[in-house]
Amino acid sequence: MDYLAVLATVVPVALIIALLCATMVCITAICRAHRGDVVAVLGALPGLVAALLRRKP
């Protein structure tokens, strides 16, 4: 098998695994946080999204 075929297989699988790990970390952090902290973070998300969209080139 050539290197490009290996990369084409390994990179998407690695990205999927990384996404799953990040999701698990976020869910664990939300579950362990105090309810007030979670509500504050979720309340700040629309402002964060708006700021990121304004900064988009």
Coordinates of N, CA, C and O in Angstrom, one line a residue:
M1 N 0.8 -1.2 0.0 CA 0.0 0.0 0.0 C 0.9 1.2 0.0 O 1.9 1.3 0.7
D2 N 0.5 2.2 -0.8 CA 1.4 3.4 -0.8 C 1.0 4.4 0.3 O 0.0 4.2 1.0
Y3 N 1.8 5.4 0.5 CA 1.7 6.3 1.6 C 0.4 7.1 1.5 O -0.2 7.4 2.6
L4 N 0.0 7.5 0.4 CA -1.2 8.4 0.2 C -2.4 7.6 0.6 O -3.3 8.1 1.2
A5 N -2.5 6.3 0.3 CA -3.6 5.5 0.7 C -3.7 5.4 2.2 O -4.8 5.4 2.8
V6 N -2.5 5.2 2.8 CA -2.5 5.1 4.3 C -2.9 6.4 4.9 O -3.8 6.4 5.8
L7 N -2.4 7.5 4.4 CA -2.8 8.8 4.9 C -4.3 9.1 4.7 O -5.0 9.6 5.6
A8 N -4.9 8.7 3.6 CA -6.3 8.9 3.3 C -7.1 8.1 4.2 O -8.3 8.4 4.5
T9 N -6.6 7.0 4.8 CA -7.4 6.2 5.7 C -7.2 6.6 7.1 O -8.1 6.7 7.9
V10 N -5.9 6.9 7.5 CA -5.6 7.2 8.9 C -6.1 8.6 9.3 O -6.6 8.7 10.4
V11 N -5.9 9.6 8.5 CA -6.3 10.9 8.9 C -7.8 11.1 9.2 O -8.1 11.6 10.3
P12 N -8.7 10.6 8.4 CA -10.1 10.7 8.8 C -10.4 10.0 10.1 O -11.2 10.4 10.9
V13 N -9.9 8.8 10.2 CA -10.1 8.0 11.4 C -9.6 8.7 12.7 O -10.2 8.8 13.7
A14 N -8.4 9.3 12.6 CA -7.8 10.1 13.7 C -8.6 11.3 14.0 O -8.8 11.6 15.2
L15 N -9.2 12.0 13.0 CA -10.0 13.1 13.3 C -11.3 12.7 14.0 O -11.8 13.4 14.9
I16 N -11.9 11.6 13.6 CA -13.1 11.1 14.2 C -12.8 10.7 15.7 O -13.6 11.1 16.6
I17 N -11.7 10.1 15.9 CA -11.3 9.7 17.3 C -11.1 11.0 18.1 O -11.5 11.1 19.3
A18 N -10.4 12.0 17.6 CA -10.2 13.2 18.3 C -11.5 13.9 18.6 O -11.6 14.5 19.7
L19 N -12.4 13.9 17.7 CA -13.7 14.6 17.9 C -14.5 13.9 19.0 O -15.0 14.5 19.9
L20 N -14.4 12.5 19.0 CA -15.1 11.8 20.1 C -14.5 12.0 21.4 O -15.2 12.2 22.4
C21 N -13.1 12.1 21.5 CA -12.4 12.4 22.7 C -12.8 13.8 23.3 O -13.0 14.0 24.4
A22 N -12.8 14.8 22.4 CA -13.1 16.1 22.8 C -14.5 16.2 23.3 O -14.8 16.9 24.2
T23 N -15.4 15.5 22.6 CA -16.8 15.5 23.0 C -17.0 14.9 24.4 O -17.7 15.4 25.3
M24 N -16.3 13.8 24.7 CA -16.3 13.1 26.0 C -15.8 14.1 27.1 O -16.3 14.2 28.2
V25 N -14.7 14.8 26.8 CA -14.1 15.7 27.8 C -15.1 16.8 28.1 O -15.3 17.2 29.2
C26 N -15.7 17.4 27.0 CA -16.7 18.5 27.2 C -17.9 18.0 28.1 O -18.4 18.7 29.0
I27 N -18.4 16.8 27.7 CA -19.6 16.3 28.5 C -19.2 16.0 29.9 O -20.0 16.3 30.8
T28 N -18.0 15.5 30.2 CA -17.6 15.2 31.5 C -17.4 16.5 32.3 O -17.8 16.6 33.4
A29 N -16.9 17.6 31.6 CA -16.7 18.9 32.3 C -18.0 19.5 32.6 O -18.2 20.0 33.7
I30 N -19.0 19.4 31.7 CA -20.3 19.9 32.0 C -21.0 19.2 33.1 O -21.6 19.8 34.0
C31 N -20.9 17.9 33.2 CA -21.5 17.1 34.2 C -20.9 17.4 35.6 O -21.6 17.3 36.6
R32 N -19.6 17.7 35.6 CA -18.9 17.9 36.9 C -19.0 19.3 37.4 O -18.8 19.6 38.6
A33 N -19.4 20.3 36.5 CA -19.5 21.7 36.9 C -20.7 22.0 37.7 O -21.7 21.2 37.7
H34 N -20.7 23.1 38.4 CA -21.8 23.5 39.1 C -22.9 24.0 38.2 O -22.6 24.6 37.1
R35 N -24.1 23.9 38.5 CA -25.2 24.2 37.6 C -25.2 25.7 37.2 O -25.4 26.0 36.0
G36 N -24.8 26.6 38.1 CA -24.8 28.0 37.8 C -23.7 28.3 36.8 O -23.8 29.2 35.9
D37 N -22.6 27.6 36.9 CA -21.5 27.8 35.9 C -21.9 27.3 34.5 O -21.6 28.0 33.5
V38 N -22.6 26.2 34.4 CA -23.1 25.7 33.1 C -24.0 26.7 32.5 O -24.0 27.0 31.3
V39 N -25.0 27.2 33.3 CA -25.9 28.2 32.8 C -25.3 29.4 32.3 O -25.6 30.0 31.2
A40 N -24.2 29.9 33.0 CA -23.5 31.1 32.6 C -22.8 30.9 31.3 O -22.8 31.7 30.4
V41 N -22.1 29.7 31.1 CA -21.4 29.4 29.9 C -22.4 29.3 28.7 O -22.1 29.9 27.6
L42 N -23.5 28.6 28.9 CA -24.4 28.4 27.8 C -25.1 29.8 27.5 O -25.4 30.0 26.3
G43 N -25.2 30.6 28.5 CA -25.8 32.0 28.2 C -24.8 32.8 27.4 O -25.2 33.7 26.6
A44 N -23.5 32.6 27.5 CA -22.5 33.4 26.8 C -22.2 32.9 25.4 O -21.6 33.6 24.6
L45 N -22.7 31.7 25.1 CA -22.4 31.1 23.8 C -22.9 32.0 22.6 O -22.2 32.1 21.6
P46 N -24.1 32.5 22.6 CA -24.6 33.3 21.5 C -23.6 34.5 21.2 O -23.3 34.9 20.1
G47 N -23.2 35.2 22.3 CA -22.3 36.3 22.1 C -20.9 35.9 21.5 O -20.3 36.5 20.7
L48 N -20.5 34.7 22.0 CA -19.2 34.2 21.5 C -19.3 33.8 20.0 O -18.4 34.2 19.2
V49 N -20.4 33.2 19.6 CA -20.6 32.9 18.2 C -20.7 34.1 17.4 O -20.1 34.2 16.3
A50 N -21.4 35.1 17.9 CA -21.5 36.4 17.1 C -20.2 37.1 16.9 O -19.9 37.6 15.9
A51 N -19.4 37.0 18.0 CA -18.0 37.6 17.9 C -17.2 36.8 16.9 O -16.4 37.5 16.1
L52 N -17.2 35.5 16.9 CA -16.5 34.7 15.9 C -16.9 35.0 14.5 O -16.1 35.0 13.6
L53 N -18.2 35.1 14.3 CA -18.8 35.4 12.9 C -18.4 36.7 12.4 O -18.1 36.9 11.2
R54 N -18.3 37.7 13.3 CA -17.9 39.1 12.9 C -16.4 39.1 12.5 O -16.0 39.8 11.6
R55 N -15.6 38.3 13.2 CA -14.2 38.2 12.9 C -13.8 37.4 11.7 O -12.7 37.5 11.2
K56 N -14.7 36.7 11.1 CA -14.5 35.8 10.0 C -14.1 36.7 8.8 O -14.7 37.7 8.5
P57 N -13.0 36.3 8.1 CA -12.5 37.2 7.0 C -13.4 37.2 5.8 O -14.1 36.3 5.4

